[in-house]
PDB file of C-alpha atoms in Angstrom:
ATOM      1  CA  MET A   1       7.901  20.452 -11.637  1.00  0.00           C
ATOM      2  CA  SER A   2       6.791  20.639 -15.246  1.00  0.00           C
ATOM      3  CA  SER A   3       3.667  22.492 -16.307  1.00  0.00           C
ATOM      4  CA  GLU A   4       3.014  19.821 -18.920  1.00  0.00           C
ATOM      5  CA  PRO A   5       0.707  17.084 -17.600  1.00  0.00           C
ATOM      6  CA  PRO A   6       1.721  13.478 -18.158  1.00  0.00           C
ATOM      7  CA  SER A   7      -0.351  11.617 -20.696  1.00  0.00           C
ATOM      8  CA  PRO A   8      -2.745   9.072 -19.165  1.00  0.00           C
ATOM      9  CA  GLY A   9      -2.909   7.021 -22.314  1.00  0.00           C
ATOM     10  CA  GLY A  10       0.682   7.232 -23.438  1.00  0.00           C
ATOM     11  CA  ALA A  11       2.348   4.801 -21.046  1.00  0.00           C
ATOM     12  CA  PRO A  12       3.632   1.675 -22.777  1.00  0.00           C
ATOM     13  CA  ALA A  13       2.113  -1.625 -21.704  1.00  0.00           C
ATOM     14  CA  GLN A  14       4.014  -3.748 -19.203  1.00  0.00           C
ATOM     15  CA  HIS A  15       3.908  -7.443 -18.520  1.00  0.00           C
ATOM     16  CA  ALA A  16       3.572  -9.025 -15.112  1.00  0.00           C
ATOM     17  CA  HIS A  17       7.081  -8.131 -13.994  1.00  0.00           C
ATOM     18  CA  GLY A  18       6.455  -4.451 -14.597  1.00  0.00           C
ATOM     19  CA  HIS A  19       8.897  -4.057 -17.481  1.00  0.00           C
ATOM     20  CA  ASN A  20       8.370  -2.386 -20.816  1.00  0.00           C
ATOM     21  CA  ASN A  21       8.480  -4.653 -23.818  1.00  0.00           C
ATOM     22  CA  SER A  22      12.198  -3.976 -24.227  1.00  0.00           C
ATOM     23  CA  PRO A  23      14.627  -6.535 -25.723  1.00  0.00           C
ATOM     24  CA  ASP A  24      16.354  -7.213 -22.388  1.00  0.00           C
ATOM     25  CA  PRO A  25      13.815  -6.438 -19.672  1.00  0.00           C
ATOM     26  CA  GLU A  26      15.635  -8.496 -17.058  1.00  0.00           C
ATOM     27  CA  LEU A  27      18.591  -6.107 -17.263  1.00  0.00           C
ATOM     28  CA  TYR A  28      16.420  -3.430 -15.692  1.00  0.00           C
ATOM     29  CA  ARG A  29      14.571  -4.256 -12.445  1.00  0.00           C
ATOM     30  CA  THR A  30      16.221  -6.766 -10.163  1.00  0.00           C
ATOM     31  CA  GLU A  31      13.117  -7.502  -8.071  1.00  0.00           C
ATOM     32  CA  PRO A  32       9.498  -8.088  -9.091  1.00  0.00           C
ATOM     33  CA  VAL A  33       7.026  -5.268  -8.677  1.00  0.00           C
ATOM     34  CA  SER A  34       3.894  -5.672  -6.554  1.00  0.00           C
ATOM     35  CA  PHE A  35       1.493  -4.670  -9.328  1.00  0.00           C
ATOM     36  CA  VAL A  36       0.454  -5.489 -12.878  1.00  0.00           C
ATOM     37  CA  ARG A  37      -0.324  -2.531 -15.111  1.00  0.00           C
ATOM     38  CA  ARG A  38      -3.999  -2.110 -15.996  1.00  0.00           C
ATOM     39  CA  GLY A  39      -5.904   0.018 -18.455  1.00  0.00           C
ATOM     40  CA  ASP A  40      -5.618   3.787 -18.204  1.00  0.00           C
ATOM     41  CA  ARG A  41      -8.994   4.686 -19.681  1.00  0.00           C
ATOM     42  CA  LEU A  42     -10.648   7.581 -17.848  1.00  0.00           C
ATOM     43  CA  THR A  43     -14.216   8.752 -17.483  1.00  0.00           C
ATOM     44  CA  THR A  44     -15.045  12.039 -19.177  1.00  0.00           C
ATOM     45  CA  ARG A  45     -14.863  14.020 -15.947  1.00  0.00           C
ATOM     46  CA  ARG A  46     -11.608  12.427 -14.852  1.00  0.00           C
ATOM     47  CA  GLN A  47     -10.062  13.001 -18.267  1.00  0.00           C
ATOM     48  CA  ARG A  48     -10.984  16.687 -18.223  1.00  0.00           C
ATOM     49  CA  THR A  49      -9.685  17.047 -14.680  1.00  0.00           C
ATOM     50  CA  TRP A  50      -6.471  15.262 -15.603  1.00  0.00           C
ATOM     51  CA  ASP A  51      -5.921  17.508 -18.611  1.00  0.00           C
ATOM     52  CA  ARG A  52      -6.506  20.583 -16.489  1.00  0.00           C
ATOM     53  CA  ALA A  53      -4.815  19.710 -13.186  1.00  0.00           C
ATOM     54  CA  ALA A  54      -2.197  16.982 -13.680  1.00  0.00           C
ATOM     55  CA  GLY A  55       0.507  19.509 -14.492  1.00  0.00           C
ATOM     56  CA  THR A  56      -0.056  21.134 -11.110  1.00  0.00           C
ATOM     57  CA  TYR A  57      -0.695  18.188  -8.790  1.00  0.00           C
ATOM     58  CA  ILE A  58       1.046  15.196 -10.425  1.00  0.00           C
ATOM     59  CA  VAL A  59       4.786  15.488  -9.860  1.00  0.00           C
ATOM     60  CA  GLU A  60       6.863  14.731 -12.937  1.00  0.00           C
ATOM     61  CA  VAL A  61       9.221  11.798 -12.327  1.00  0.00           C
ATOM     62  CA  PRO A  62      12.478  11.245 -14.242  1.00  0.00           C
ATOM     63  CA  ARG A  63      12.129   7.746 -15.713  1.00  0.00           C
ATOM     64  CA  ASP A  64      14.388   4.839 -16.481  1.00  0.00           C
ATOM     65  CA  ARG A  65      13.035   2.149 -18.839  1.00  0.00           C
ATOM     66  CA  ALA A  66       9.626   1.331 -17.391  1.00  0.00           C
ATOM     67  CA  ALA A  67       6.701   3.732 -17.416  1.00  0.00           C
ATOM     68  CA  THR A  68       6.510   3.587 -13.611  1.00  0.00           C
ATOM     69  CA  SER A  69      10.255   3.641 -12.971  1.00  0.00           C
ATOM     70  CA  VAL A  70      12.356   6.284 -11.245  1.00  0.00           C
ATOM     71  CA  ALA A  71      15.682   7.149 -12.834  1.00  0.00           C
ATOM     72  CA  GLU A  72      18.899   6.621 -10.909  1.00  0.00           C
ATOM     73  CA  GLY A  73      19.985   9.887  -9.322  1.00  0.00           C
ATOM     74  CA  ALA A  74      16.507  11.460  -9.528  1.00  0.00           C
ATOM     75  CA  ARG A  75      15.747  13.988  -6.809  1.00  0.00           C
ATOM     76  CA  ILE A  76      12.699  16.064  -5.848  1.00  0.00           C
ATOM     77  CA  ASP A  77      12.731  19.157  -3.649  1.00  0.00           C
ATOM     78  CA  TRP A  78       9.502  18.579  -1.717  1.00  0.00           C
ATOM     79  CA  ALA A  79       9.632  21.919   0.080  1.00  0.00           C
ATOM     80  CA  GLY A  80       9.814  23.506  -3.366  1.00  0.00           C
ATOM     81  CA  VAL A  81       6.956  21.368  -4.681  1.00  0.00           C
ATOM     82  CA  PHE A  82       4.617  22.307  -1.815  1.00  0.00           C
ATOM     83  CA  GLY A  83       5.971  25.802  -1.343  1.00  0.00           C
ATOM     84  CA  ARG A  84       6.634  25.238   2.349  1.00  0.00           C
ATOM     85  CA  SER A  85       8.362  22.980   4.851  1.00  0.00           C
ATOM     86  CA  ALA A  86       5.825  20.706   6.589  1.00  0.00           C
ATOM     87  CA  PRO A  87       5.573  17.111   7.879  1.00  0.00           C
ATOM     88  CA  LEU A  88       5.510  14.693   4.922  1.00  0.00           C
ATOM     89  CA  VAL A  89       3.083  11.753   4.834  1.00  0.00           C
ATOM     90  CA  VAL A  90       3.382   9.156   2.067  1.00  0.00           C
ATOM     91  CA  ASP A  91       0.313   7.097   1.109  1.00  0.00           C
ATOM     92  CA  ILE A  92       1.513   4.094  -0.915  1.00  0.00           C
ATOM     93  CA  GLY A  93      -0.933   2.362  -3.241  1.00  0.00           C
ATOM     94  CA  SER A  94      -3.512   5.036  -2.552  1.00  0.00           C
ATOM     95  CA  GLY A  95      -6.159   3.690  -4.944  1.00  0.00           C
ATOM     96  CA  LEU A  96      -8.745   6.388  -5.601  1.00  0.00           C
ATOM     97  CA  GLY A  97      -7.050   8.679  -3.116  1.00  0.00           C
ATOM     98  CA  GLU A  98      -9.646   8.646  -0.346  1.00  0.00           C
ATOM     99  CA  SER A  99      -7.177   8.150   2.505  1.00  0.00           C
ATOM    100  CA  THR A 100      -4.762  10.735   1.103  1.00  0.00           C
ATOM    101  CA  VAL A 101      -7.505  13.317   0.768  1.00  0.00           C
ATOM    102  CA  GLN A 102      -8.904  12.580   4.230  1.00  0.00           C
ATOM    103  CA  GLY A 103      -5.442  13.056   5.700  1.00  0.00           C
ATOM    104  CA  ALA A 104      -5.062  16.361   3.881  1.00  0.00           C
ATOM    105  CA  VAL A 105      -8.435  17.580   5.146  1.00  0.00           C
ATOM    106  CA  ASP A 106      -7.829  16.438   8.725  1.00  0.00           C
ATOM    107  CA  HIS A 107      -4.293  17.854   8.824  1.00  0.00           C
ATOM    108  CA  PRO A 108      -3.895  20.998   6.717  1.00  0.00           C
ATOM    109  CA  ASP A 109      -0.470  21.403   8.336  1.00  0.00           C
ATOM    110  CA  TRP A 110       0.715  18.161   6.665  1.00  0.00           C
ATOM    111  CA  ASP A 111       1.880  17.651   3.087  1.00  0.00           C
ATOM    112  CA  LEU A 112       0.678  14.351   1.604  1.00  0.00           C
ATOM    113  CA  ILE A 113       2.191  12.384  -1.275  1.00  0.00           C
ATOM    114  CA  SER A 114      -0.043   9.856  -3.008  1.00  0.00           C
ATOM    115  CA  VAL A 115       2.009   7.069  -4.643  1.00  0.00           C
ATOM    116  CA  GLU A 116      -0.058   5.152  -7.205  1.00  0.00           C
ATOM    117  CA  VAL A 117       0.728   3.435 -10.512  1.00  0.00           C
ATOM    118  CA  TYR A 118      -2.810   3.497 -11.935  1.00  0.00           C
ATOM    119  CA  THR A 119      -3.839   6.620 -13.829  1.00  0.00           C
ATOM    120  CA  PRO A 120      -7.585   6.289 -13.040  1.00  0.00           C
ATOM    121  CA  GLY A 121      -6.759   6.335  -9.329  1.00  0.00           C
ATOM    122  CA  LEU A 122      -4.637   9.460  -9.651  1.00  0.00           C
ATOM    123  CA  ALA A 123      -7.296  11.115 -11.822  1.00  0.00           C
ATOM    124  CA  ALA A 124      -9.883  10.396  -9.108  1.00  0.00           C
ATOM    125  CA  LEU A 125      -7.483  11.973  -6.611  1.00  0.00           C
ATOM    126  CA  LEU A 126      -7.310  15.107  -8.770  1.00  0.00           C
ATOM    127  CA  VAL A 127     -11.115  15.365  -8.820  1.00  0.00           C
ATOM    128  CA  GLN A 128     -11.174  15.312  -5.010  1.00  0.00           C
ATOM    129  CA  ILE A 129      -8.323  17.813  -4.759  1.00  0.00           C
ATOM    130  CA  GLU A 130     -10.242  20.285  -6.910  1.00  0.00           C
ATOM    131  CA  ASP A 131     -13.598  19.613  -5.252  1.00  0.00           C
ATOM    132  CA  ARG A 132     -12.145  20.237  -1.788  1.00  0.00           C
ATOM    133  CA  GLY A 133      -9.778  23.030  -2.777  1.00  0.00           C
ATOM    134  CA  LEU A 134      -6.692  21.257  -1.407  1.00  0.00           C
ATOM    135  CA  ASP A 135      -3.149  22.440  -1.934  1.00  0.00           C
ATOM    136  CA  ASN A 136      -1.308  20.052   0.378  1.00  0.00           C
ATOM    137  CA  VAL A 137      -1.577  16.927  -1.820  1.00  0.00           C
ATOM    138  CA  ARG A 138       0.584  15.758  -4.723  1.00  0.00           C
ATOM    139  CA  GLY A 139       0.498  12.529  -6.735  1.00  0.00           C
ATOM    140  CA  LEU A 140       3.387  10.364  -7.887  1.00  0.00           C
ATOM    141  CA  GLN A 141       2.888   7.768 -10.605  1.00  0.00           C
ATOM    142  CA  ALA A 142       5.762   5.429  -9.825  1.00  0.00           C
ATOM    143  CA  ASN A 143       6.832   2.096  -8.353  1.00  0.00           C
ATOM    144  CA  ALA A 144       6.836   2.548  -4.562  1.00  0.00           C
ATOM    145  CA  PRO A 145      10.220   0.914  -3.752  1.00  0.00           C
ATOM    146  CA  GLU A 146      11.923   3.184  -6.275  1.00  0.00           C
ATOM    147  CA  VAL A 147      10.133   6.198  -4.772  1.00  0.00           C
ATOM    148  CA  LEU A 148      11.395   5.232  -1.320  1.00  0.00           C
ATOM    149  CA  ASP A 149      14.925   4.671  -2.613  1.00  0.00           C
ATOM    150  CA  ARG A 150      15.291   7.751  -4.794  1.00  0.00           C
ATOM    151  CA  LEU A 151      12.654  10.433  -4.343  1.00  0.00           C
ATOM    152  CA  LEU A 152      12.312  10.769  -0.562  1.00  0.00           C
ATOM    153  CA  PRO A 153      14.948  12.201   1.772  1.00  0.00           C
ATOM    154  CA  ALA A 154      16.486  10.068   4.492  1.00  0.00           C
ATOM    155  CA  GLY A 155      14.649  10.751   7.741  1.00  0.00           C
ATOM    156  CA  GLY A 156      12.398  13.258   6.003  1.00  0.00           C
ATOM    157  CA  VAL A 157       8.994  11.539   6.280  1.00  0.00           C
ATOM    158  CA  GLN A 158       6.683  11.600   9.298  1.00  0.00           C
ATOM    159  CA  GLU A 159       4.327   8.745   8.349  1.00  0.00           C
ATOM    160  CA  VAL A 160       4.031   6.049   5.669  1.00  0.00           C
ATOM    161  CA  TRP A 161       0.641   4.466   4.966  1.00  0.00           C
ATOM    162  CA  VAL A 162       0.084   1.147   3.181  1.00  0.00           C
ATOM    163  CA  PHE A 163      -3.612   0.299   3.114  1.00  0.00           C
ATOM    164  CA  PHE A 164      -4.895  -2.890   1.441  1.00  0.00           C
ATOM    165  CA  PRO A 165      -1.966  -3.759  -0.829  1.00  0.00           C
ATOM    166  CA  ASP A 166      -2.403  -6.649  -3.255  1.00  0.00           C
ATOM    167  CA  PRO A 167      -2.107  -9.831  -1.121  1.00  0.00           C
ATOM    168  CA  TRP A 168      -0.731 -12.052  -3.930  1.00  0.00           C
ATOM    169  CA  HIS A 169      -2.306 -15.189  -2.470  1.00  0.00           C
ATOM    170  CA  LYS A 170      -0.430 -17.873  -4.382  1.00  0.00           C
ATOM    171  CA  THR A 171       2.763 -19.016  -2.697  1.00  0.00           C
ATOM    172  CA  LYS A 172       4.752 -18.594  -5.902  1.00  0.00           C
ATOM    173  CA  HIS A 173       3.650 -14.943  -5.996  1.00  0.00           C
ATOM    174  CA  HIS A 174       4.518 -14.072  -2.401  1.00  0.00           C
ATOM    175  CA  LYS A 175       7.766 -12.526  -3.670  1.00  0.00           C
ATOM    176  CA  ARG A 176       5.585  -9.818  -5.217  1.00  0.00           C
ATOM    177  CA  ARG A 177       4.133  -8.708  -1.895  1.00  0.00           C
ATOM    178  CA  LEU A 178       5.009  -5.099  -1.217  1.00  0.00           C
ATOM    179  CA  VAL A 179       5.643  -5.560   2.516  1.00  0.00           C
ATOM    180  CA  SER A 180       8.921  -7.429   2.836  1.00  0.00           C
ATOM    181  CA  PRO A 181      12.171  -7.093   4.784  1.00  0.00           C
ATOM    182  CA  ALA A 182      13.595  -4.971   1.953  1.00  0.00           C
ATOM    183  CA  PHE A 183      10.516  -2.736   2.033  1.00  0.00           C
ATOM    184  CA  ALA A 184      10.852  -2.337   5.805  1.00  0.00           C
ATOM    185  CA  ASP A 185      14.466  -1.257   5.297  1.00  0.00           C
ATOM    186  CA  ARG A 186      13.347   1.349   2.774  1.00  0.00           C
ATOM    187  CA  VAL A 187      10.654   2.717   5.068  1.00  0.00           C
ATOM    188  CA  ALA A 188      13.135   2.840   7.955  1.00  0.00           C
ATOM    189  CA  ARG A 189      15.459   4.949   5.797  1.00  0.00           C
ATOM    190  CA  VAL A 190      12.872   7.617   4.939  1.00  0.00           C
ATOM    191  CA  LEU A 191      11.037   7.808   8.282  1.00  0.00           C
ATOM    192  CA  ALA A 192      12.236  10.308  10.852  1.00  0.00           C
ATOM    193  CA  PRO A 193      13.040   8.869  14.285  1.00  0.00           C
ATOM    194  CA  GLY A 194       9.659   8.425  15.945  1.00  0.00           C
ATOM    195  CA  GLY A 195       7.935   8.288  12.563  1.00  0.00           C
ATOM    196  CA  VAL A 196       5.051   5.879  12.024  1.00  0.00           C
ATOM    197  CA  LEU A 197       4.254   3.121   9.535  1.00  0.00           C
ATOM    198  CA  ARG A 198       0.550   2.235   9.288  1.00  0.00           C
ATOM    199  CA  LEU A 199      -0.570  -0.996   7.600  1.00  0.00           C
ATOM    200  CA  ALA A 200      -3.972  -2.511   6.865  1.00  0.00           C
ATOM    201  CA  THR A 201      -5.134  -5.613   5.022  1.00  0.00           C
ATOM    202  CA  ASP A 202      -8.297  -7.690   4.807  1.00  0.00           C
ATOM    203  CA  TRP A 203      -6.480 -11.011   4.314  1.00  0.00           C
ATOM    204  CA  SER A 204      -5.220 -12.918   7.352  1.00  0.00           C
ATOM    205  CA  SER A 205      -2.231 -14.590   5.675  1.00  0.00           C
ATOM    206  CA  TYR A 206      -0.888 -11.213   4.552  1.00  0.00           C
ATOM    207  CA  ALA A 207      -1.599  -9.758   7.999  1.00  0.00           C
ATOM    208  CA  VAL A 208       0.507 -12.509   9.595  1.00  0.00           C
ATOM    209  CA  HIS A 209       3.222 -11.897   7.014  1.00  0.00           C
ATOM    210  CA  MET A 210       3.226  -8.151   7.749  1.00  0.00           C
ATOM    211  CA  ARG A 211       3.423  -8.771  11.485  1.00  0.00           C
ATOM    212  CA  GLU A 212       6.316 -11.218  11.079  1.00  0.00           C
ATOM    213  CA  VAL A 213       8.285  -8.861   8.838  1.00  0.00           C
ATOM    214  CA  MET A 214       7.817  -5.762  10.947  1.00  0.00           C
ATOM    215  CA  ASP A 215       8.204  -7.394  14.372  1.00  0.00           C
ATOM    216  CA  ALA A 216      11.555  -8.794  13.205  1.00  0.00           C
ATOM    217  CA  HIS A 217      12.928  -5.439  12.051  1.00  0.00           C
ATOM    218  CA  PRO A 218      15.368  -3.934  14.561  1.00  0.00           C
ATOM    219  CA  GLN A 219      14.375  -0.323  13.834  1.00  0.00           C
ATOM    220  CA  PHE A 220      10.636  -0.728  14.398  1.00  0.00           C
ATOM    221  CA  ALA A 221       8.508  -1.318  17.474  1.00  0.00           C
ATOM    222  CA  ASN A 222       4.885  -2.403  17.441  1.00  0.00           C
ATOM    223  CA  GLU A 223       2.770   0.374  18.942  1.00  0.00           C
ATOM    224  CA  HIS A 224       0.263  -2.144  20.348  1.00  0.00           C
ATOM    225  CA  PRO A 225       2.214  -5.227  21.491  1.00  0.00           C
ATOM    226  CA  GLY A 226      -0.077  -8.018  22.637  1.00  0.00           C
ATOM    227  CA  ARG A 227      -3.260  -6.111  21.837  1.00  0.00           C
ATOM    228  CA  ALA A 228      -6.270  -8.112  20.571  1.00  0.00           C
ATOM    229  CA  ALA A 229      -4.727 -11.494  21.331  1.00  0.00           C
ATOM    230  CA  GLY A 230      -6.612 -14.658  22.241  1.00  0.00           C
ATOM    231  CA  ALA A 231     -10.284 -15.246  21.490  1.00  0.00           C
ATOM    232  CA  GLY A 232     -10.840 -11.593  20.570  1.00  0.00           C
ATOM    233  CA  SER A 233      -8.117 -11.552  17.941  1.00  0.00           C
ATOM    234  CA  PRO A 234      -9.351 -11.032  14.371  1.00  0.00           C
ATOM    235  CA  LEU A 235      -6.897 -13.751  13.374  1.00  0.00           C
ATOM    236  CA  THR A 236      -8.476 -16.198  15.830  1.00  0.00           C
ATOM    237  CA  ARG A 237     -11.918 -15.303  14.492  1.00  0.00           C
ATOM    238  CA  VAL A 238     -10.864 -15.906  10.912  1.00  0.00           C
ATOM    239  CA  ARG A 239      -9.549 -19.336  11.820  1.00  0.00           C
ATOM    240  CA  VAL A 240     -12.308 -20.483  14.197  1.00  0.00           C
ATOM    241  CA  GLU A 241     -15.240 -19.055  12.232  1.00  0.00           C
ATOM    242  CA  GLY A 242     -14.020 -20.503   8.941  1.00  0.00           C
ATOM    243  CA  ARG A 243     -13.573 -17.245   7.049  1.00  0.00           C
ATOM    244  CA  GLU A 244     -11.426 -16.875   3.914  1.00  0.00           C
ATOM    245  CA  LEU A 245     -12.122 -20.431   2.806  1.00  0.00           C
ATOM    246  CA  THR A 246     -10.759 -19.790  -0.659  1.00  0.00           C
ATOM    247  CA  VAL A 247      -7.292 -18.944   0.685  1.00  0.00           C
ATOM    248  CA  GLY A 248      -7.367 -21.189   3.729  1.00  0.00           C
ATOM    249  CA  ALA A 249      -6.967 -18.629   6.527  1.00  0.00           C
ATOM    250  CA  GLN A 250      -3.294 -19.495   6.507  1.00  0.00           C
ATOM    251  CA  PRO A 251      -1.036 -20.432   8.172  1.00  0.00           C
ATOM    252  CA  VAL A 252      -3.069 -22.551  10.624  1.00  0.00           C
ATOM    253  CA  ALA A 253      -4.874 -25.776   9.761  1.00  0.00           C
ATOM    254  CA  PRO A 254      -8.351 -26.383  11.241  1.00  0.00           C
ATOM    255  CA  ARG A 255      -8.909 -28.552  14.303  1.00  0.00           C
ATOM    256  CA  VAL A 256     -10.008 -32.090  13.671  1.00  0.00           C
ATOM    257  CA  GLY A 257     -13.586 -32.440  14.881  1.00  0.00           C
ATOM    258  CA  THR A 258     -14.384 -28.790  14.223  1.00  0.00           C
ATOM    259  CA  LEU A 259     -13.474 -28.673  10.564  1.00  0.00           C
ATOM    260  CA  ARG A 260     -14.555 -25.800   8.414  1.00  0.00           C
ATOM    261  CA  ALA A 261     -16.872 -26.370   5.493  1.00  0.00           C
ATOM    262  CA  GLY A 262     -15.002 -27.730   2.514  1.00  0.00           C
ATOM    263  CA  VAL A 263     -11.970 -28.909   4.534  1.00  0.00           C
ATOM    264  CA  SER A 264     -11.545 -32.640   5.067  1.00  0.00           C
ATOM    265  CA  GLU A 265      -9.779 -34.483   7.878  1.00  0.00           C
ATOM    266  CA  ALA A 266      -7.202 -35.578   5.325  1.00  0.00           C
ATOM    267  CA  THR A 267      -6.526 -31.927   4.543  1.00  0.00           C
ATOM    268  CA  ALA A 268      -6.217 -31.132   8.239  1.00  0.00           C
ATOM    269  CA  GLY A 269      -3.632 -33.868   8.685  1.00  0.00           C
ATOM    270  CA  ALA A 270      -2.103 -35.212  11.833  1.00  0.00           C
ATOM    271  CA  SER A 271      -0.205 -32.084  12.916  1.00  0.00           C
ATOM    272  CA  VAL A 272      -2.989 -29.658  13.818  1.00  0.00           C
ATOM    273  CA  GLN A 273      -1.949 -26.255  15.156  1.00  0.00           C
ATOM    274  CA  ASP A 274      -3.678 -24.122  17.765  1.00  0.00           C
ATOM    275  CA  PRO A 275      -6.079 -21.752  15.986  1.00  0.00           C
ATOM    276  CA  VAL A 276      -5.876 -19.137  18.758  1.00  0.00           C
ATOM    277  CA  ASP A 277      -3.718 -16.097  18.071  1.00  0.00           C
ATOM    278  CA  HIS A 278      -1.820 -15.777  21.351  1.00  0.00           C
ATOM    279  CA  ARG A 279       0.461 -13.048  20.036  1.00  0.00           C
ATOM    280  CA  GLY A 280      -1.873 -10.251  18.994  1.00  0.00           C
ATOM    281  CA  GLY A 281      -0.318  -6.865  18.319  1.00  0.00           C
ATOM    282  CA  TRP A 282      -3.168  -5.638  16.113  1.00  0.00           C
ATOM    283  CA  ALA A 283      -3.787  -1.896  16.197  1.00  0.00           C
ATOM    284  CA  PRO A 284      -7.183  -0.227  16.559  1.00  0.00           C
ATOM    285  CA  ARG A 285      -8.628   0.872  13.244  1.00  0.00           C
ATOM    286  CA  PHE A 286      -6.822   4.022  12.146  1.00  0.00           C
ATOM    287  CA  GLU A 287      -9.345   6.831  12.575  1.00  0.00           C
ATOM    288  CA  GLY A 288      -7.814   8.763   9.699  1.00  0.00           C
ATOM    289  CA  ARG A 289      -8.647   6.027   7.185  1.00  0.00           C
ATOM    290  CA  PRO A 290     -12.072   6.587   5.623  1.00  0.00           C
ATOM    291  CA  LEU A 291     -14.306   3.590   4.962  1.00  0.00           C
ATOM    292  CA  THR A 292     -13.915   3.142   1.224  1.00  0.00           C
ATOM    293  CA  SER A 293     -16.036   1.077  -1.137  1.00  0.00           C
ATOM    294  CA  PHE A 294     -13.110  -1.364  -1.349  1.00  0.00           C
ATOM    295  CA  GLU A 295     -13.046  -1.945   2.404  1.00  0.00           C
ATOM    296  CA  SER A 296     -16.840  -2.109   2.544  1.00  0.00           C
ATOM    297  CA  LYS A 297     -16.851  -4.896  -0.059  1.00  0.00           C
ATOM    298  CA  ALA A 298     -14.312  -6.837   1.987  1.00  0.00           C
ATOM    299  CA  LEU A 299     -16.418  -6.502   5.132  1.00  0.00           C
ATOM    300  CA  ASN A 300     -19.597  -7.435   3.251  1.00  0.00           C
ATOM    301  CA  ALA A 301     -17.814 -10.539   1.972  1.00  0.00           C
ATOM    302  CA  GLY A 302     -17.181 -11.596   5.577  1.00  0.00           C
ATOM    303  CA  ARG A 303     -13.500 -10.744   5.753  1.00  0.00           C
ATOM    304  CA  LEU A 304     -11.991  -8.946   8.722  1.00  0.00           C
ATOM    305  CA  VAL A 305      -9.603  -6.001   8.602  1.00  0.00           C
ATOM    306  CA  PHE A 306      -6.220  -6.137  10.308  1.00  0.00           C
ATOM    307  CA  ASP A 307      -4.477  -2.894  11.287  1.00  0.00           C
ATOM    308  CA  LEU A 308      -0.842  -2.695  12.364  1.00  0.00           C
ATOM    309  CA  THR A 309       1.113   0.346  13.552  1.00  0.00           C
ATOM    310  CA  TYR A 310       4.887   0.519  13.950  1.00  0.00           C
ATOM    311  CA  ARG A 311       7.101   3.334  15.182  1.00  0.00           C
ATOM    312  CA  ARG A 312      10.642   3.817  14.014  1.00  0.00           C
ATOM    313  CA  GLY A 313      13.188   4.015  16.804  1.00  0.00           C
TER     314      GLY A 313
END
């Protein structure tokens, strides 16, 4: 691990596919990334913390073309990075680092890796690391699928967390969603037998997508099969109570005669599906996930949070 901190302002801009402005960007990544690069401007405190602490707590990643890429053949000795051998937990898309830090505080015997592409989020993580005096957290500024493919050992991770990934609402953008069959394969590779994948989202269509993907994977089992089905399901509530009007509470159309505001009978159509979620499988809220400002805004906007937990066989 280098003692030279990465530069928060030096990363080249990327367009929506996550490539640098290279002459032949399509020759690089073969699948779209689940993010679009944003500004890297930091507050004064975060900038000072970054300058002081990034060389210690942000792991240097060998790059390919893109600023968030991981070079083919790259390897990291995590026991060497942390100075010990301990259970590894990977928090993907960790935002401002609240869940990573909470995990590190709750479990000092764990080593936590925060995977995040946005420099302000990693800088906020560094502030919390210093404020709490933590030594069992490291940050990685890289594209998560490449991290899973190249920087984590097979069967070497105890838990993977994916909390509130970008839902990419438009159908044409669904290919950008992080949780996919290919992603499930990657997580299955790095998780130890009995390891856990924890998911959370505040959008019902993405929750259904996550459940479909993970329930279909042969190496994972839902830890709470059938839980919170029927009238008490958050999915049923979203549909019946008319939440998420702007994205339609997919994939179920409203019942004729009990149409939600802004939805016409013509929109409902002749083939109306049952709005009740008979399948369930939703996990209780993960106690180790702190209530962040992001989640609070979702709840204040009337959205519900869906948790899912899967164990690798």
